[in-house]
Amino acid sequence: NWGGGDSQAVKLSQWNPFSGESCEWFDPKWMFGVKDGFDIVIANPPYVRQEEINFKSELKKEYEIFNSVSDLYTYFYERGFELLKKIGVLTFITSNKFLRARYGNVLRKYLQTNTTIKSIINFGNRHMFEATTNTLIFIATKEKNDRNVFAYSDSIEVPDKINFSQSALQDREWTIEKPEIIRLKSKVEEMGTLLKDWDIRINYGIKTGYNEAFIIDEATKNELIKIEPKAKE
């Protein structure tokens, strides 16, 4: 449809390729002439908790890495690699939860099986950006190299990196440490007793599931204390 107010011609004339806004009619083939994929995909996918996703049935149909409790950013990894050419590079800034979270199992397996990881900069619990999400920078290419060794670091500024074999990554969780730490951890696991095998019971602390109702600002806190002084306790 090349005529009318909703035509492709009008949309193309009004499109700003350098804008950060989404584009519902994005088509890399006719917009950029891309046939075999992009050379590079760079993104900071939105962090949306799985409780807020109301289109999981659609995600299940479209994505190999679907998990009913995965946060939204995980699906951008699969889509990002789909958009790349064979040896294209993906560079993402995302939450680092998928490294160890149970819901990250399918994503970790996908990345280990289909990509060559070049670098992971994991900021841990340090909030490097405005959002309070714990983040990492993930760089990989769309190819598989069974002998790949990638660089792992917890800082951009300090060149204190670990060279880690991709084949040593496990589906269970990605524990990336210096060799001596890995050996110590293995020794503890081999000689120690798991908590589940002790005759004790460990319960969760408070898990609200709705932070907005329980995590309040200072002004709201003071207002509640005025109404009920005992609330200060």
Coordinates of C-alpha atoms in Angstrom, one line a residue:
N1 CA 0.0 0.0 0.0
W2 CA 1.8 3.1 -1.3
G3 CA -1.1 5.5 -1.1
G4 CA -3.0 7.2 1.7
G5 CA -2.1 8.5 5.1
D6 CA -1.1 5.0 6.4
S7 CA 0.9 4.1 3.3
Q8 CA 4.5 2.8 3.4
A9 CA 5.6 5.9 1.5
V10 CA 4.3 8.2 4.2
K11 CA 5.7 6.0 7.0
L12 CA 9.1 5.9 5.3
S13 CA 9.1 9.7 4.8
Q14 CA 8.4 10.3 8.5
W15 CA 10.7 7.6 9.8
N16 CA 13.8 8.7 11.7
P17 CA 16.4 5.8 11.7
F18 CA 18.3 7.5 14.6
S19 CA 15.4 7.7 16.9
G20 CA 15.1 5.4 20.0
E21 CA 11.4 4.9 19.5
S22 CA 10.0 1.6 18.4
C23 CA 8.9 1.0 14.8
E24 CA 5.9 -1.3 14.3
W25 CA 6.6 -1.7 10.6
F26 CA 10.4 -2.4 10.9
D27 CA 11.6 -4.5 7.9
P28 CA 15.4 -4.8 7.6
K29 CA 15.2 -6.1 4.0
W30 CA 13.5 -3.1 2.3
M31 CA 14.5 -0.4 4.8
F32 CA 18.2 -1.2 4.8
G33 CA 18.7 -3.7 2.0
V34 CA 19.7 -6.4 4.5
K35 CA 19.3 -9.9 3.1
D36 CA 21.5 -12.2 5.2
G37 CA 21.4 -10.4 8.5
F38 CA 23.1 -7.5 10.2
D39 CA 26.8 -7.2 11.0
I40 CA 26.0 -6.1 14.5
V41 CA 23.1 -5.9 16.9
I42 CA 23.4 -3.5 19.9
A43 CA 20.6 -3.2 22.5
N44 CA 19.6 -2.5 26.0
P45 CA 16.4 -4.5 26.1
P46 CA 13.6 -3.4 28.5
Y47 CA 13.6 -5.0 31.9
V48 CA 10.0 -6.2 32.4
R49 CA 9.4 -8.8 35.2
Q50 CA 7.6 -11.9 34.2
E51 CA 4.6 -11.1 36.4
E52 CA 3.9 -8.1 34.2
I53 CA 4.0 -10.0 30.8
N54 CA 0.5 -10.6 29.6
F55 CA 1.4 -12.2 26.2
K56 CA 3.2 -15.3 27.3
S57 CA 1.2 -17.5 24.9
E58 CA 2.6 -15.5 21.9
L59 CA 6.1 -15.8 23.3
K60 CA 5.7 -19.5 23.7
K61 CA 4.9 -19.9 20.0
E62 CA 7.7 -17.7 18.8
Y63 CA 10.7 -18.5 21.0
E64 CA 12.8 -21.6 21.5
I65 CA 14.0 -20.3 24.9
F66 CA 10.5 -19.7 26.3
N67 CA 10.1 -20.2 30.0
S68 CA 6.9 -19.2 31.7
V69 CA 8.9 -17.3 34.5
S70 CA 11.5 -15.7 32.3
D71 CA 11.7 -11.9 32.3
L72 CA 11.2 -10.1 29.0
Y73 CA 14.8 -9.2 28.2
T74 CA 15.8 -12.9 27.8
Y75 CA 13.8 -13.2 24.5
F76 CA 15.7 -10.3 23.0
Y77 CA 18.8 -12.6 23.0
E78 CA 17.2 -15.1 20.7
R79 CA 15.7 -12.4 18.5
G80 CA 19.1 -10.5 18.4
F81 CA 20.9 -13.6 17.1
E82 CA 18.2 -14.3 14.6
L83 CA 18.8 -10.8 13.1
L84 CA 22.5 -11.3 12.7
K85 CA 24.4 -12.7 9.8
K86 CA 26.4 -15.9 10.3
I87 CA 29.4 -14.2 12.0
G88 CA 27.6 -11.1 13.2
V89 CA 28.3 -9.6 16.6
L90 CA 25.7 -9.1 19.4
T91 CA 26.4 -6.6 22.2
F92 CA 23.8 -6.4 24.9
I93 CA 23.4 -4.6 28.2
T94 CA 20.9 -6.6 30.3
S95 CA 20.1 -7.9 33.7
N96 CA 22.7 -10.5 34.9
K97 CA 20.1 -12.7 36.5
F98 CA 20.1 -15.2 33.7
L99 CA 23.7 -16.3 34.6
R100 CA 22.4 -18.2 37.7
A101 CA 18.6 -18.0 37.9
R102 CA 16.7 -21.2 37.2
Y103 CA 14.7 -19.5 34.5
G104 CA 17.9 -18.8 32.7
N105 CA 18.6 -22.5 32.0
V106 CA 17.2 -22.5 28.5
L107 CA 18.9 -19.2 27.6
R108 CA 22.3 -20.4 28.9
K109 CA 22.0 -23.6 26.9
Y110 CA 21.0 -21.7 23.8
L111 CA 23.9 -19.3 24.1
Q112 CA 26.4 -22.1 24.8
T113 CA 25.1 -24.2 21.9
N114 CA 24.7 -21.5 19.2
T115 CA 27.1 -18.7 19.9
T116 CA 30.8 -17.8 20.6
I117 CA 31.0 -15.7 23.7
K118 CA 33.6 -13.0 23.3
S119 CA 33.3 -11.1 26.6
I120 CA 31.1 -10.8 29.7
I121 CA 31.5 -7.8 32.0
N122 CA 29.4 -8.5 35.0
F123 CA 28.8 -5.6 37.4
G124 CA 27.3 -7.9 40.0
N125 CA 25.3 -5.9 42.6
R126 CA 26.7 -2.5 41.6
H127 CA 24.2 -0.3 39.8
M128 CA 26.2 1.2 36.9
F129 CA 23.2 2.8 35.3
E130 CA 20.1 4.7 36.4
A131 CA 18.0 1.6 36.7
T132 CA 18.3 -0.5 39.9
T133 CA 18.7 -3.7 37.9
N134 CA 22.0 -5.6 38.3
T135 CA 23.5 -5.5 34.9
L136 CA 26.2 -7.0 32.6
I137 CA 27.6 -6.4 29.2
F138 CA 27.4 -9.5 27.0
I139 CA 29.3 -9.7 23.6
A140 CA 29.1 -12.8 21.4
T141 CA 29.1 -13.8 17.7
K142 CA 26.6 -15.9 15.8
E143 CA 28.8 -19.0 15.4
K144 CA 29.8 -22.0 17.5
N145 CA 33.4 -22.6 18.5
D146 CA 33.9 -25.6 20.8
R147 CA 37.4 -24.4 21.8
N148 CA 36.4 -20.8 22.5
V149 CA 37.9 -19.0 25.4
F150 CA 36.3 -15.7 26.4
A151 CA 37.2 -12.8 28.7
Y152 CA 35.2 -12.3 31.9
S153 CA 35.5 -9.2 34.1
D154 CA 33.6 -7.3 36.8
S155 CA 34.7 -3.9 35.7
I156 CA 35.2 -1.8 32.5
E157 CA 38.0 0.3 34.1
V158 CA 40.2 -2.4 35.7
P159 CA 41.8 -4.8 33.3
D160 CA 41.5 -7.6 35.8
K161 CA 39.9 -10.3 33.6
I162 CA 39.6 -14.0 33.7
N163 CA 40.1 -16.1 30.5
F164 CA 37.4 -18.8 30.7
S165 CA 36.7 -21.8 28.5
Q166 CA 33.1 -21.7 27.1
S167 CA 33.0 -25.5 27.1
A168 CA 33.4 -25.3 30.9
L169 CA 30.1 -23.5 31.4
Q170 CA 27.3 -25.6 32.9
D171 CA 23.6 -25.5 32.2
R172 CA 22.9 -25.4 35.9
E173 CA 24.4 -22.0 36.4
W174 CA 27.4 -20.1 35.0
T175 CA 29.9 -19.8 37.8
I176 CA 32.8 -18.0 36.3
E177 CA 35.8 -17.6 38.6
K178 CA 39.5 -17.9 38.7
P179 CA 40.8 -21.5 38.4
E180 CA 41.9 -21.7 42.1
I181 CA 38.4 -20.6 43.2
I182 CA 36.8 -23.2 40.9
R183 CA 39.0 -25.9 42.5
L184 CA 38.2 -24.7 46.0
K185 CA 34.4 -24.7 45.2
S186 CA 34.7 -28.2 43.7
K187 CA 36.5 -29.4 46.8
V188 CA 33.9 -28.0 49.2
E189 CA 31.0 -29.5 47.1
E190 CA 32.8 -32.9 47.1
M191 CA 33.6 -33.0 50.8
G192 CA 30.7 -31.0 52.3
T193 CA 27.1 -31.9 53.0
L194 CA 24.3 -30.1 51.2
L195 CA 21.9 -28.1 53.3
K196 CA 19.0 -30.2 52.1
D197 CA 20.7 -33.2 53.7
W198 CA 20.9 -31.6 57.1
D199 CA 18.0 -32.2 59.6
I200 CA 17.0 -28.5 59.5
R201 CA 14.3 -26.5 58.0
I202 CA 15.0 -23.2 56.1
N203 CA 12.2 -20.9 55.2
Y204 CA 12.0 -17.9 52.8
G205 CA 12.0 -14.4 54.2
I206 CA 9.2 -12.1 53.2
K207 CA 8.5 -12.4 49.5
T208 CA 5.9 -9.7 48.6
G209 CA 5.4 -10.4 44.9
Y210 CA 4.2 -6.8 44.8
N211 CA 7.0 -4.4 45.7
E212 CA 5.0 -1.3 45.0
A213 CA 2.7 -2.0 48.0
F214 CA 5.5 -2.7 50.5
I215 CA 8.5 -0.6 49.3
I216 CA 7.5 3.0 50.0
D217 CA 9.3 6.4 49.8
E218 CA 10.3 8.5 52.9
A219 CA 7.3 10.9 52.6
T220 CA 4.8 8.0 52.5
K221 CA 6.5 6.4 55.5
N222 CA 6.3 9.6 57.6
E223 CA 2.7 10.0 56.7
L224 CA 1.9 6.5 57.9
I225 CA 3.7 7.1 61.1
K226 CA 1.7 10.2 61.8
I227 CA -1.5 8.2 61.4
E228 CA -0.2 5.3 63.5
P229 CA 3.0 6.0 65.6
K230 CA 3.5 2.3 66.3
A231 CA 4.2 1.8 62.6
K232 CA 7.7 3.3 63.2
E233 CA 8.7 0.1 64.9

